[in-house]
Amino acid sequence: MPALRDIKRRINAVRSIQKITKAMKMVAAARLRRAQDRIISARPYAKKIDELIQRFILTFEGGFDNPFFKAKGSKKHCTCCRNC
């Protein structure tokens, strides 16, 4: 059976680990909250950019030939010869 001194050391070690873990959780929560605030504050800009892009696309109905707005095909090839 461990001595009383060993048990007290183990209890202190566990308490220290708990304090460190709690501090790490608080830091993570603060970072998450800051990131969420940034996302929320960027929403009006994203909406405005979306509106501008939609308006830009509507002005070029029909004769719009830009490679950025074309659907890409699949570029997957077989591993045996790369010619399939």
PDB file of N, CA, C and O in Angstrom:
ATOM      1  N   MET A   1       0.846  -1.181   0.000  1.00  0.00           N
ATOM      2  CA  MET A   1       0.000   0.000   0.000  1.00  0.00           C
ATOM      3  C   MET A   1       0.889   1.241   0.000  1.00  0.00           C
ATOM      4  O   MET A   1       1.878   1.301   0.727  1.00  0.00           O
ATOM      5  N   PRO A   2       0.546   2.273  -0.837  1.00  0.00           N
ATOM      6  CA  PRO A   2       1.377   3.474  -0.896  1.00  0.00           C
ATOM      7  C   PRO A   2       1.315   4.259   0.412  1.00  0.00           C
ATOM      8  O   PRO A   2       0.323   4.236   1.150  1.00  0.00           O
ATOM      9  N   ALA A   3       2.380   4.970   0.645  1.00  0.00           N
ATOM     10  CA  ALA A   3       2.458   5.783   1.857  1.00  0.00           C
ATOM     11  C   ALA A   3       1.555   7.002   1.714  1.00  0.00           C
ATOM     12  O   ALA A   3       1.142   7.381   0.606  1.00  0.00           O
ATOM     13  N   LEU A   4       1.254   7.626   2.824  1.00  0.00           N
ATOM     14  CA  LEU A   4       0.389   8.807   2.848  1.00  0.00           C
ATOM     15  C   LEU A   4       0.997   9.932   2.009  1.00  0.00           C
ATOM     16  O   LEU A   4       0.287  10.642   1.295  1.00  0.00           O
ATOM     17  N   ARG A   5       2.311  10.076   2.057  1.00  0.00           N
ATOM     18  CA  ARG A   5       3.002  11.104   1.280  1.00  0.00           C
ATOM     19  C   ARG A   5       2.787  10.888  -0.221  1.00  0.00           C
ATOM     20  O   ARG A   5       2.545  11.833  -0.975  1.00  0.00           O
ATOM     21  N   ASP A   6       2.860   9.646  -0.686  1.00  0.00           N
ATOM     22  CA  ASP A   6       2.645   9.331  -2.104  1.00  0.00           C
ATOM     23  C   ASP A   6       1.222   9.653  -2.538  1.00  0.00           C
ATOM     24  O   ASP A   6       0.992  10.167  -3.638  1.00  0.00           O
ATOM     25  N   ILE A   7       0.270   9.369  -1.674  1.00  0.00           N
ATOM     26  CA  ILE A   7      -1.135   9.655  -1.997  1.00  0.00           C
ATOM     27  C   ILE A   7      -1.352  11.166  -2.106  1.00  0.00           C
ATOM     28  O   ILE A   7      -2.019  11.649  -3.028  1.00  0.00           O
ATOM     29  N   LYS A   8      -0.770  11.935  -1.196  1.00  0.00           N
ATOM     30  CA  LYS A   8      -0.913  13.400  -1.232  1.00  0.00           C
ATOM     31  C   LYS A   8      -0.261  13.980  -2.489  1.00  0.00           C
ATOM     32  O   LYS A   8      -0.804  14.893  -3.111  1.00  0.00           O
ATOM     33  N   ARG A   9       0.890  13.439  -2.872  1.00  0.00           N
ATOM     34  CA  ARG A   9       1.546  13.901  -4.094  1.00  0.00           C
ATOM     35  C   ARG A   9       0.675  13.622  -5.318  1.00  0.00           C
ATOM     36  O   ARG A   9       0.569  14.457  -6.223  1.00  0.00           O
ATOM     37  N   ARG A  10       0.087  12.444  -5.329  1.00  0.00           N
ATOM     38  CA  ARG A  10      -0.783  12.083  -6.460  1.00  0.00           C
ATOM     39  C   ARG A  10      -2.001  13.002  -6.511  1.00  0.00           C
ATOM     40  O   ARG A  10      -2.397  13.458  -7.596  1.00  0.00           O
ATOM     41  N   ILE A  11      -2.603  13.297  -5.376  1.00  0.00           N
ATOM     42  CA  ILE A  11      -3.759  14.203  -5.329  1.00  0.00           C
ATOM     43  C   ILE A  11      -3.357  15.582  -5.840  1.00  0.00           C
ATOM     44  O   ILE A  11      -4.073  16.203  -6.637  1.00  0.00           O
ATOM     45  N   ASN A  12      -2.199  16.087  -5.412  1.00  0.00           N
ATOM     46  CA  ASN A  12      -1.728  17.403  -5.876  1.00  0.00           C
ATOM     47  C   ASN A  12      -1.451  17.395  -7.373  1.00  0.00           C
ATOM     48  O   ASN A  12      -1.745  18.379  -8.070  1.00  0.00           O
ATOM     49  N   ALA A  13      -0.899  16.303  -7.868  1.00  0.00           N
ATOM     50  CA  ALA A  13      -0.619  16.210  -9.299  1.00  0.00           C
ATOM     51  C   ALA A  13      -1.910  16.243 -10.104  1.00  0.00           C
ATOM     52  O   ALA A  13      -2.006  16.932 -11.123  1.00  0.00           O
ATOM     53  N   VAL A  14      -2.911  15.519  -9.658  1.00  0.00           N
ATOM     54  CA  VAL A  14      -4.199  15.497 -10.358  1.00  0.00           C
ATOM     55  C   VAL A  14      -4.843  16.880 -10.327  1.00  0.00           C
ATOM     56  O   VAL A  14      -5.389  17.346 -11.340  1.00  0.00           O
ATOM     57  N   ARG A  15      -4.760  17.554  -9.199  1.00  0.00           N
ATOM     58  CA  ARG A  15      -5.330  18.909  -9.105  1.00  0.00           C
ATOM     59  C   ARG A  15      -4.613  19.869 -10.055  1.00  0.00           C
ATOM     60  O   ARG A  15      -5.259  20.711 -10.700  1.00  0.00           O
ATOM     61  N   SER A  16      -3.298  19.748 -10.160  1.00  0.00           N
ATOM     62  CA  SER A  16      -2.544  20.608 -11.079  1.00  0.00           C
ATOM     63  C   SER A  16      -2.957  20.347 -12.520  1.00  0.00           C
ATOM     64  O   SER A  16      -3.128  21.290 -13.303  1.00  0.00           O
ATOM     65  N   ILE A  17      -3.112  19.082 -12.869  1.00  0.00           N
ATOM     66  CA  ILE A  17      -3.547  18.743 -14.229  1.00  0.00           C
ATOM     67  C   ILE A  17      -4.939  19.296 -14.496  1.00  0.00           C
ATOM     68  O   ILE A  17      -5.217  19.806 -15.592  1.00  0.00           O
ATOM     69  N   GLN A  18      -5.820  19.223 -13.515  1.00  0.00           N
ATOM     70  CA  GLN A  18      -7.175  19.757 -13.684  1.00  0.00           C
ATOM     71  C   GLN A  18      -7.142  21.269 -13.914  1.00  0.00           C
ATOM     72  O   GLN A  18      -7.880  21.789 -14.747  1.00  0.00           O
ATOM     73  N   LYS A  19      -6.274  21.976 -13.188  1.00  0.00           N
ATOM     74  CA  LYS A  19      -6.169  23.426 -13.370  1.00  0.00           C
ATOM     75  C   LYS A  19      -5.662  23.767 -14.772  1.00  0.00           C
ATOM     76  O   LYS A  19      -6.175  24.678 -15.424  1.00  0.00           O
ATOM     77  N   ILE A  20      -4.657  23.025 -15.227  1.00  0.00           N
ATOM     78  CA  ILE A  20      -4.118  23.271 -16.561  1.00  0.00           C
ATOM     79  C   ILE A  20      -5.165  22.995 -17.625  1.00  0.00           C
ATOM     80  O   ILE A  20      -5.337  23.769 -18.581  1.00  0.00           O
ATOM     81  N   THR A  21      -5.907  21.906 -17.461  1.00  0.00           N
ATOM     82  CA  THR A  21      -6.953  21.547 -18.421  1.00  0.00           C
ATOM     83  C   THR A  21      -8.043  22.618 -18.467  1.00  0.00           C
ATOM     84  O   THR A  21      -8.510  22.998 -19.540  1.00  0.00           O
ATOM     85  N   LYS A  22      -8.426  23.116 -17.311  1.00  0.00           N
ATOM     86  CA  LYS A  22      -9.446  24.162 -17.256  1.00  0.00           C
ATOM     87  C   LYS A  22      -8.965  25.429 -17.958  1.00  0.00           C
ATOM     88  O   LYS A  22      -9.715  26.060 -18.725  1.00  0.00           O
ATOM     89  N   ALA A  23      -7.706  25.797 -17.749  1.00  0.00           N
ATOM     90  CA  ALA A  23      -7.159  26.981 -18.408  1.00  0.00           C
ATOM     91  C   ALA A  23      -7.124  26.789 -19.922  1.00  0.00           C
ATOM     92  O   ALA A  23      -7.452  27.711 -20.679  1.00  0.00           O
ATOM     93  N   MET A  24      -6.751  25.595 -20.372  1.00  0.00           N
ATOM     94  CA  MET A  24      -6.719  25.324 -21.812  1.00  0.00           C
ATOM     95  C   MET A  24      -8.114  25.405 -22.417  1.00  0.00           C
ATOM     96  O   MET A  24      -8.293  25.914 -23.523  1.00  0.00           O
ATOM     97  N   LYS A  25      -9.110  24.919 -21.707  1.00  0.00           N
ATOM     98  CA  LYS A  25     -10.495  25.000 -22.192  1.00  0.00           C
ATOM     99  C   LYS A  25     -10.944  26.454 -22.296  1.00  0.00           C
ATOM    100  O   LYS A  25     -11.634  26.838 -23.246  1.00  0.00           O
ATOM    101  N   MET A  26     -10.558  27.274 -21.329  1.00  0.00           N
ATOM    102  CA  MET A  26     -10.940  28.682 -21.366  1.00  0.00           C
ATOM    103  C   MET A  26     -10.290  29.388 -22.549  1.00  0.00           C
ATOM    104  O   MET A  26     -10.933  30.202 -23.220  1.00  0.00           O
ATOM    105  N   VAL A  27      -9.037  29.077 -22.833  1.00  0.00           N
ATOM    106  CA  VAL A  27      -8.353  29.684 -23.975  1.00  0.00           C
ATOM    107  C   VAL A  27      -9.024  29.255 -25.274  1.00  0.00           C
ATOM    108  O   VAL A  27      -9.264  30.066 -26.172  1.00  0.00           O
ATOM    109  N   ALA A  28      -9.354  27.965 -25.388  1.00  0.00           N
ATOM    110  CA  ALA A  28     -10.015  27.465 -26.593  1.00  0.00           C
ATOM    111  C   ALA A  28     -11.377  28.122 -26.782  1.00  0.00           C
ATOM    112  O   ALA A  28     -11.757  28.476 -27.906  1.00  0.00           O
ATOM    113  N   ALA A  29     -12.117  28.299 -25.695  1.00  0.00           N
ATOM    114  CA  ALA A  29     -13.430  28.935 -25.784  1.00  0.00           C
ATOM    115  C   ALA A  29     -13.298  30.386 -26.233  1.00  0.00           C
ATOM    116  O   ALA A  29     -14.096  30.879 -27.045  1.00  0.00           O
ATOM    117  N   ALA A  30     -12.285  31.080 -25.739  1.00  0.00           N
ATOM    118  CA  ALA A  30     -12.083  32.477 -26.141  1.00  0.00           C
ATOM    119  C   ALA A  30     -11.721  32.568 -27.620  1.00  0.00           C
ATOM    120  O   ALA A  30     -12.221  33.437 -28.340  1.00  0.00           O
ATOM    121  N   ARG A  31     -10.877  31.650 -28.081  1.00  0.00           N
ATOM    122  CA  ARG A  31     -10.514  31.661 -29.503  1.00  0.00           C
ATOM    123  C   ARG A  31     -11.723  31.357 -30.384  1.00  0.00           C
ATOM    124  O   ARG A  31     -11.902  31.979 -31.437  1.00  0.00           O
ATOM    125  N   LEU A  32     -12.523  30.400 -29.965  1.00  0.00           N
ATOM    126  CA  LEU A  32     -13.721  30.056 -30.727  1.00  0.00           C
ATOM    127  C   LEU A  32     -14.681  31.237 -30.784  1.00  0.00           C
ATOM    128  O   LEU A  32     -15.227  31.557 -31.842  1.00  0.00           O
ATOM    129  N   ARG A  33     -14.876  31.895 -29.669  1.00  0.00           N
ATOM    130  CA  ARG A  33     -15.775  33.053 -29.624  1.00  0.00           C
ATOM    131  C   ARG A  33     -15.263  34.165 -30.542  1.00  0.00           C
ATOM    132  O   ARG A  33     -16.028  34.790 -31.264  1.00  0.00           O
ATOM    133  N   ARG A  34     -13.940  34.393 -30.538  1.00  0.00           N
ATOM    134  CA  ARG A  34     -13.363  35.416 -31.403  1.00  0.00           C
ATOM    135  C   ARG A  34     -13.550  35.062 -32.878  1.00  0.00           C
ATOM    136  O   ARG A  34     -13.886  35.922 -33.697  1.00  0.00           O
ATOM    137  N   ALA A  35     -13.355  33.792 -33.212  1.00  0.00           N
ATOM    138  CA  ALA A  35     -13.539  33.360 -34.602  1.00  0.00           C
ATOM    139  C   ALA A  35     -14.995  33.508 -35.031  1.00  0.00           C
ATOM    140  O   ALA A  35     -15.291  33.931 -36.157  1.00  0.00           O
ATOM    141  N   GLN A  36     -15.919  33.168 -34.156  1.00  0.00           N
ATOM    142  CA  GLN A  36     -17.340  33.314 -34.473  1.00  0.00           C
ATOM    143  C   GLN A  36     -17.702  34.782 -34.676  1.00  0.00           C
ATOM    144  O   GLN A  36     -18.479  35.121 -35.578  1.00  0.00           O
ATOM    145  N   ASP A  37     -17.153  35.647 -33.867  1.00  0.00           N
ATOM    146  CA  ASP A  37     -17.416  37.085 -34.024  1.00  0.00           C
ATOM    147  C   ASP A  37     -16.908  37.594 -35.372  1.00  0.00           C
ATOM    148  O   ASP A  37     -17.563  38.404 -36.033  1.00  0.00           O
ATOM    149  N   ARG A  38     -15.740  37.098 -35.790  1.00  0.00           N
ATOM    150  CA  ARG A  38     -15.209  37.505 -37.096  1.00  0.00           C
ATOM    151  C   ARG A  38     -16.110  37.035 -38.225  1.00  0.00           C
ATOM    152  O   ARG A  38     -16.337  37.763 -39.198  1.00  0.00           O
ATOM    153  N   ILE A  39     -16.608  35.815 -38.122  1.00  0.00           N
ATOM    154  CA  ILE A  39     -17.493  35.284 -39.165  1.00  0.00           C
ATOM    155  C   ILE A  39     -18.774  36.107 -39.243  1.00  0.00           C
ATOM    156  O   ILE A  39     -19.230  36.474 -40.326  1.00  0.00           O
ATOM    157  N   ILE A  40     -19.348  36.404 -38.109  1.00  0.00           N
ATOM    158  CA  ILE A  40     -20.592  37.173 -38.081  1.00  0.00           C
ATOM    159  C   ILE A  40     -20.372  38.581 -38.648  1.00  0.00           C
ATOM    160  O   ILE A  40     -21.204  39.099 -39.387  1.00  0.00           O
ATOM    161  N   SER A  41     -19.228  39.180 -38.328  1.00  0.00           N
ATOM    162  CA  SER A  41     -18.981  40.530 -38.831  1.00  0.00           C
ATOM    163  C   SER A  41     -18.671  40.544 -40.324  1.00  0.00           C
ATOM    164  O   SER A  41     -18.810  41.574 -40.973  1.00  0.00           O
ATOM    165  N   ALA A  42     -18.267  39.400 -40.894  1.00  0.00           N
ATOM    166  CA  ALA A  42     -17.961  39.337 -42.325  1.00  0.00           C
ATOM    167  C   ALA A  42     -19.185  39.024 -43.175  1.00  0.00           C
ATOM    168  O   ALA A  42     -19.126  39.124 -44.402  1.00  0.00           O
ATOM    169  N   ARG A  43     -20.286  38.660 -42.583  1.00  0.00           N
ATOM    170  CA  ARG A  43     -21.481  38.286 -43.346  1.00  0.00           C
ATOM    171  C   ARG A  43     -22.002  39.382 -44.268  1.00  0.00           C
ATOM    172  O   ARG A  43     -22.346  39.099 -45.417  1.00  0.00           O
ATOM    173  N   PRO A  44     -22.091  40.639 -43.835  1.00  0.00           N
ATOM    174  CA  PRO A  44     -22.586  41.669 -44.763  1.00  0.00           C
ATOM    175  C   PRO A  44     -21.722  41.801 -46.018  1.00  0.00           C
ATOM    176  O   PRO A  44     -22.243  42.002 -47.115  1.00  0.00           O
ATOM    177  N   TYR A  45     -20.409  41.664 -45.849  1.00  0.00           N
ATOM    178  CA  TYR A  45     -19.515  41.758 -47.003  1.00  0.00           C
ATOM    179  C   TYR A  45     -19.740  40.583 -47.958  1.00  0.00           C
ATOM    180  O   TYR A  45     -19.766  40.766 -49.176  1.00  0.00           O
ATOM    181  N   ALA A  46     -19.916  39.392 -47.393  1.00  0.00           N
ATOM    182  CA  ALA A  46     -20.149  38.215 -48.234  1.00  0.00           C
ATOM    183  C   ALA A  46     -21.472  38.345 -48.985  1.00  0.00           C
ATOM    184  O   ALA A  46     -21.555  37.989 -50.172  1.00  0.00           O
ATOM    185  N   LYS A  47     -22.490  38.854 -48.328  1.00  0.00           N
ATOM    186  CA  LYS A  47     -23.780  39.049 -48.997  1.00  0.00           C
ATOM    187  C   LYS A  47     -23.663  40.054 -50.140  1.00  0.00           C
ATOM    188  O   LYS A  47     -24.217  39.858 -51.218  1.00  0.00           O
ATOM    189  N   LYS A  48     -22.935  41.132 -49.901  1.00  0.00           N
ATOM    190  CA  LYS A  48     -22.766  42.154 -50.933  1.00  0.00           C
ATOM    191  C   LYS A  48     -21.990  41.610 -52.131  1.00  0.00           C
ATOM    192  O   LYS A  48     -22.346  41.865 -53.287  1.00  0.00           O
ATOM    193  N   ILE A  49     -20.951  40.817 -51.862  1.00  0.00           N
ATOM    194  CA  ILE A  49     -20.186  40.208 -52.953  1.00  0.00           C
ATOM    195  C   ILE A  49     -21.071  39.256 -53.744  1.00  0.00           C
ATOM    196  O   ILE A  49     -21.018  39.226 -54.975  1.00  0.00           O
ATOM    197  N   ASP A  50     -21.899  38.485 -53.049  1.00  0.00           N
ATOM    198  CA  ASP A  50     -22.819  37.572 -53.734  1.00  0.00           C
ATOM    199  C   ASP A  50     -23.789  38.346 -54.618  1.00  0.00           C
ATOM    200  O   ASP A  50     -24.039  37.951 -55.768  1.00  0.00           O
ATOM    201  N   GLU A  51     -24.310  39.456 -54.128  1.00  0.00           N
ATOM    202  CA  GLU A  51     -25.217  40.279 -54.931  1.00  0.00           C
ATOM    203  C   GLU A  51     -24.512  40.816 -56.178  1.00  0.00           C
ATOM    204  O   GLU A  51     -25.079  40.817 -57.280  1.00  0.00           O
ATOM    205  N   LEU A  52     -23.277  41.278 -56.007  1.00  0.00           N
ATOM    206  CA  LEU A  52     -22.531  41.812 -57.144  1.00  0.00           C
ATOM    207  C   LEU A  52     -22.276  40.742 -58.192  1.00  0.00           C
ATOM    208  O   LEU A  52     -22.409  40.998 -59.398  1.00  0.00           O
ATOM    209  N   ILE A  53     -21.919  39.555 -57.760  1.00  0.00           N
ATOM    210  CA  ILE A  53     -21.666  38.462 -58.708  1.00  0.00           C
ATOM    211  C   ILE A  53     -22.947  38.076 -59.434  1.00  0.00           C
ATOM    212  O   ILE A  53     -22.944  37.864 -60.659  1.00  0.00           O
ATOM    213  N   GLN A  54     -24.047  38.002 -58.710  1.00  0.00           N
ATOM    214  CA  GLN A  54     -25.330  37.670 -59.343  1.00  0.00           C
ATOM    215  C   GLN A  54     -25.717  38.725 -60.375  1.00  0.00           C
ATOM    216  O   GLN A  54     -26.166  38.400 -61.476  1.00  0.00           O
ATOM    217  N   ARG A  55     -25.525  39.992 -60.036  1.00  0.00           N
ATOM    218  CA  ARG A  55     -25.832  41.065 -60.977  1.00  0.00           C
ATOM    219  C   ARG A  55     -24.917  41.005 -62.205  1.00  0.00           C
ATOM    220  O   ARG A  55     -25.349  41.223 -63.327  1.00  0.00           O
ATOM    221  N   PHE A  56     -23.665  40.678 -61.980  1.00  0.00           N
ATOM    222  CA  PHE A  56     -22.701  40.560 -63.074  1.00  0.00           C
ATOM    223  C   PHE A  56     -23.086  39.435 -64.020  1.00  0.00           C
ATOM    224  O   PHE A  56     -23.027  39.578 -65.234  1.00  0.00           O
ATOM    225  N   ILE A  57     -23.499  38.308 -63.474  1.00  0.00           N
ATOM    226  CA  ILE A  57     -23.890  37.165 -64.303  1.00  0.00           C
ATOM    227  C   ILE A  57     -25.151  37.487 -65.101  1.00  0.00           C
ATOM    228  O   ILE A  57     -25.257  37.138 -66.280  1.00  0.00           O
ATOM    229  N   LEU A  58     -26.098  38.167 -64.483  1.00  0.00           N
ATOM    230  CA  LEU A  58     -27.352  38.485 -65.173  1.00  0.00           C
ATOM    231  C   LEU A  58     -27.141  39.460 -66.331  1.00  0.00           C
ATOM    232  O   LEU A  58     -27.910  39.456 -67.288  1.00  0.00           O
ATOM    233  N   THR A  59     -26.121  40.282 -66.267  1.00  0.00           N
ATOM    234  CA  THR A  59     -25.893  41.238 -67.358  1.00  0.00           C
ATOM    235  C   THR A  59     -25.369  40.557 -68.615  1.00  0.00           C
ATOM    236  O   THR A  59     -25.468  41.111 -69.694  1.00  0.00           O
ATOM    237  N   PHE A  60     -24.814  39.370 -68.482  1.00  0.00           N
ATOM    238  CA  PHE A  60     -24.244  38.658 -69.620  1.00  0.00           C
ATOM    239  C   PHE A  60     -25.043  37.403 -69.975  1.00  0.00           C
ATOM    240  O   PHE A  60     -24.467  36.368 -70.256  1.00  0.00           O
ATOM    241  N   GLU A  61     -26.339  37.481 -69.963  1.00  0.00           N
ATOM    242  CA  GLU A  61     -27.170  36.322 -70.305  1.00  0.00           C
ATOM    243  C   GLU A  61     -26.932  35.908 -71.747  1.00  0.00           C
ATOM    244  O   GLU A  61     -26.855  36.740 -72.645  1.00  0.00           O
ATOM    245  N   GLY A  62     -26.829  34.616 -71.960  1.00  0.00           N
ATOM    246  CA  GLY A  62     -26.706  34.093 -73.315  1.00  0.00           C
ATOM    247  C   GLY A  62     -25.294  34.071 -73.834  1.00  0.00           C
ATOM    248  O   GLY A  62     -24.704  33.019 -73.983  1.00  0.00           O
ATOM    249  N   GLY A  63     -24.686  35.196 -74.156  1.00  0.00           N
ATOM    250  CA  GLY A  63     -23.394  35.248 -74.815  1.00  0.00           C
ATOM    251  C   GLY A  63     -22.220  35.286 -73.857  1.00  0.00           C
ATOM    252  O   GLY A  63     -21.190  35.849 -74.180  1.00  0.00           O
ATOM    253  N   PHE A  64     -22.345  34.710 -72.720  1.00  0.00           N
ATOM    254  CA  PHE A  64     -21.294  34.765 -71.712  1.00  0.00           C
ATOM    255  C   PHE A  64     -20.376  33.566 -71.873  1.00  0.00           C
ATOM    256  O   PHE A  64     -20.770  32.427 -71.693  1.00  0.00           O
ATOM    257  N   ASP A  65     -19.112  33.802 -72.227  1.00  0.00           N
ATOM    258  CA  ASP A  65     -18.175  32.713 -72.493  1.00  0.00           C
ATOM    259  C   ASP A  65     -16.901  32.923 -71.673  1.00  0.00           C
ATOM    260  O   ASP A  65     -15.857  33.252 -72.196  1.00  0.00           O
ATOM    261  N   ASN A  66     -17.018  32.745 -70.377  1.00  0.00           N
ATOM    262  CA  ASN A  66     -15.881  32.907 -69.484  1.00  0.00           C
ATOM    263  C   ASN A  66     -15.525  31.541 -68.897  1.00  0.00           C
ATOM    264  O   ASN A  66     -16.389  30.851 -68.378  1.00  0.00           O
ATOM    265  N   PRO A  67     -14.259  31.137 -68.942  1.00  0.00           N
ATOM    266  CA  PRO A  67     -13.895  29.807 -68.439  1.00  0.00           C
ATOM    267  C   PRO A  67     -14.098  29.646 -66.927  1.00  0.00           C
ATOM    268  O   PRO A  67     -14.214  28.532 -66.447  1.00  0.00           O
ATOM    269  N   PHE A  68     -14.155  30.725 -66.189  1.00  0.00           N
ATOM    270  CA  PHE A  68     -14.360  30.612 -64.752  1.00  0.00           C
ATOM    271  C   PHE A  68     -15.784  30.176 -64.397  1.00  0.00           C
ATOM    272  O   PHE A  68     -16.034  29.684 -63.307  1.00  0.00           O
ATOM    273  N   PHE A  69     -16.724  30.368 -65.298  1.00  0.00           N
ATOM    274  CA  PHE A  69     -18.105  30.016 -65.027  1.00  0.00           C
ATOM    275  C   PHE A  69     -18.532  28.734 -65.723  1.00  0.00           C
ATOM    276  O   PHE A  69     -19.704  28.390 -65.713  1.00  0.00           O
ATOM    277  N   LYS A  70     -17.602  28.010 -66.326  1.00  0.00           N
ATOM    278  CA  LYS A  70     -17.928  26.745 -66.978  1.00  0.00           C
ATOM    279  C   LYS A  70     -17.714  25.597 -66.002  1.00  0.00           C
ATOM    280  O   LYS A  70     -16.808  25.636 -65.163  1.00  0.00           O
ATOM    281  N   ALA A  71     -18.537  24.563 -66.136  1.00  0.00           N
ATOM    282  CA  ALA A  71     -18.398  23.388 -65.284  1.00  0.00           C
ATOM    283  C   ALA A  71     -17.179  22.587 -65.728  1.00  0.00           C
ATOM    284  O   ALA A  71     -16.935  22.414 -66.919  1.00  0.00           O
ATOM    285  N   LYS A  72     -16.421  22.118 -64.765  1.00  0.00           N
ATOM    286  CA  LYS A  72     -15.242  21.331 -65.084  1.00  0.00           C
ATOM    287  C   LYS A  72     -15.631  19.867 -65.227  1.00  0.00           C
ATOM    288  O   LYS A  72     -16.498  19.369 -64.524  1.00  0.00           O
ATOM    289  N   GLY A  73     -14.958  19.182 -66.110  1.00  0.00           N
ATOM    290  CA  GLY A  73     -15.155  17.759 -66.260  1.00  0.00           C
ATOM    291  C   GLY A  73     -14.277  17.005 -65.273  1.00  0.00           C
ATOM    292  O   GLY A  73     -13.386  17.554 -64.645  1.00  0.00           O
ATOM    293  N   SER A  74     -14.523  15.733 -65.153  1.00  0.00           N
ATOM    294  CA  SER A  74     -13.741  14.908 -64.247  1.00  0.00           C
ATOM    295  C   SER A  74     -12.377  14.624 -64.861  1.00  0.00           C
ATOM    296  O   SER A  74     -12.262  14.295 -66.039  1.00  0.00           O
ATOM    297  N   LYS A  75     -11.330  14.740 -64.073  1.00  0.00           N
ATOM    298  CA  LYS A  75      -9.979  14.484 -64.559  1.00  0.00           C
ATOM    299  C   LYS A  75      -9.414  13.203 -63.956  1.00  0.00           C
ATOM    300  O   LYS A  75      -8.215  13.020 -63.870  1.00  0.00           O
ATOM    301  N   LYS A  76     -10.281  12.313 -63.498  1.00  0.00           N
ATOM    302  CA  LYS A  76      -9.828  11.074 -62.908  1.00  0.00           C
ATOM    303  C   LYS A  76      -9.355  10.114 -64.005  1.00  0.00           C
ATOM    304  O   LYS A  76      -9.990   9.973 -65.032  1.00  0.00           O
ATOM    305  N   HIS A  77      -8.240   9.503 -63.777  1.00  0.00           N
ATOM    306  CA  HIS A  77      -7.685   8.543 -64.715  1.00  0.00           C
ATOM    307  C   HIS A  77      -7.427   7.235 -63.971  1.00  0.00           C
ATOM    308  O   HIS A  77      -7.248   7.207 -62.773  1.00  0.00           O
ATOM    309  N   CYS A  78      -7.349   6.174 -64.746  1.00  0.00           N
ATOM    310  CA  CYS A  78      -7.011   4.898 -64.124  1.00  0.00           C
ATOM    311  C   CYS A  78      -5.531   4.903 -63.782  1.00  0.00           C
ATOM    312  O   CYS A  78      -4.736   5.652 -64.353  1.00  0.00           O
ATOM    313  N   THR A  79      -5.123   4.034 -62.913  1.00  0.00           N
ATOM    314  CA  THR A  79      -3.726   4.013 -62.466  1.00  0.00           C
ATOM    315  C   THR A  79      -2.848   3.161 -63.378  1.00  0.00           C
ATOM    316  O   THR A  79      -1.631   3.207 -63.266  1.00  0.00           O
ATOM    317  N   CYS A  80      -3.462   2.416 -64.295  1.00  0.00           N
ATOM    318  CA  CYS A  80      -2.649   1.515 -65.096  1.00  0.00           C
ATOM    319  C   CYS A  80      -1.934   2.225 -66.246  1.00  0.00           C
ATOM    320  O   CYS A  80      -0.765   1.995 -66.486  1.00  0.00           O
ATOM    321  N   CYS A  81      -2.613   3.119 -66.969  1.00  0.00           N
ATOM    322  CA  CYS A  81      -1.975   3.701 -68.154  1.00  0.00           C
ATOM    323  C   CYS A  81      -2.180   5.205 -68.283  1.00  0.00           C
ATOM    324  O   CYS A  81      -1.532   5.843 -69.105  1.00  0.00           O
ATOM    325  N   ARG A  82      -3.082   5.785 -67.537  1.00  0.00           N
ATOM    326  CA  ARG A  82      -3.405   7.221 -67.578  1.00  0.00           C
ATOM    327  C   ARG A  82      -3.948   7.674 -68.935  1.00  0.00           C
ATOM    328  O   ARG A  82      -3.939   8.839 -69.249  1.00  0.00           O
ATOM    329  N   ASN A  83      -4.407   6.754 -69.777  1.00  0.00           N
ATOM    330  CA  ASN A  83      -4.975   7.100 -71.075  1.00  0.00           C
ATOM    331  C   ASN A  83      -6.481   6.806 -71.130  1.00  0.00           C
ATOM    332  O   ASN A  83      -7.081   6.998 -72.146  1.00  0.00           O
ATOM    333  N   CYS A  84      -7.027   6.313 -70.083  1.00  0.00           N
ATOM    334  CA  CYS A  84      -8.452   5.929 -70.078  1.00  0.00           C
ATOM    335  C   CYS A  84      -9.361   7.119 -69.958  1.00  0.00           C
ATOM    336  O   CYS A  84      -9.071   8.078 -69.339  1.00  0.00           O
TER     337      CYS A  84
END
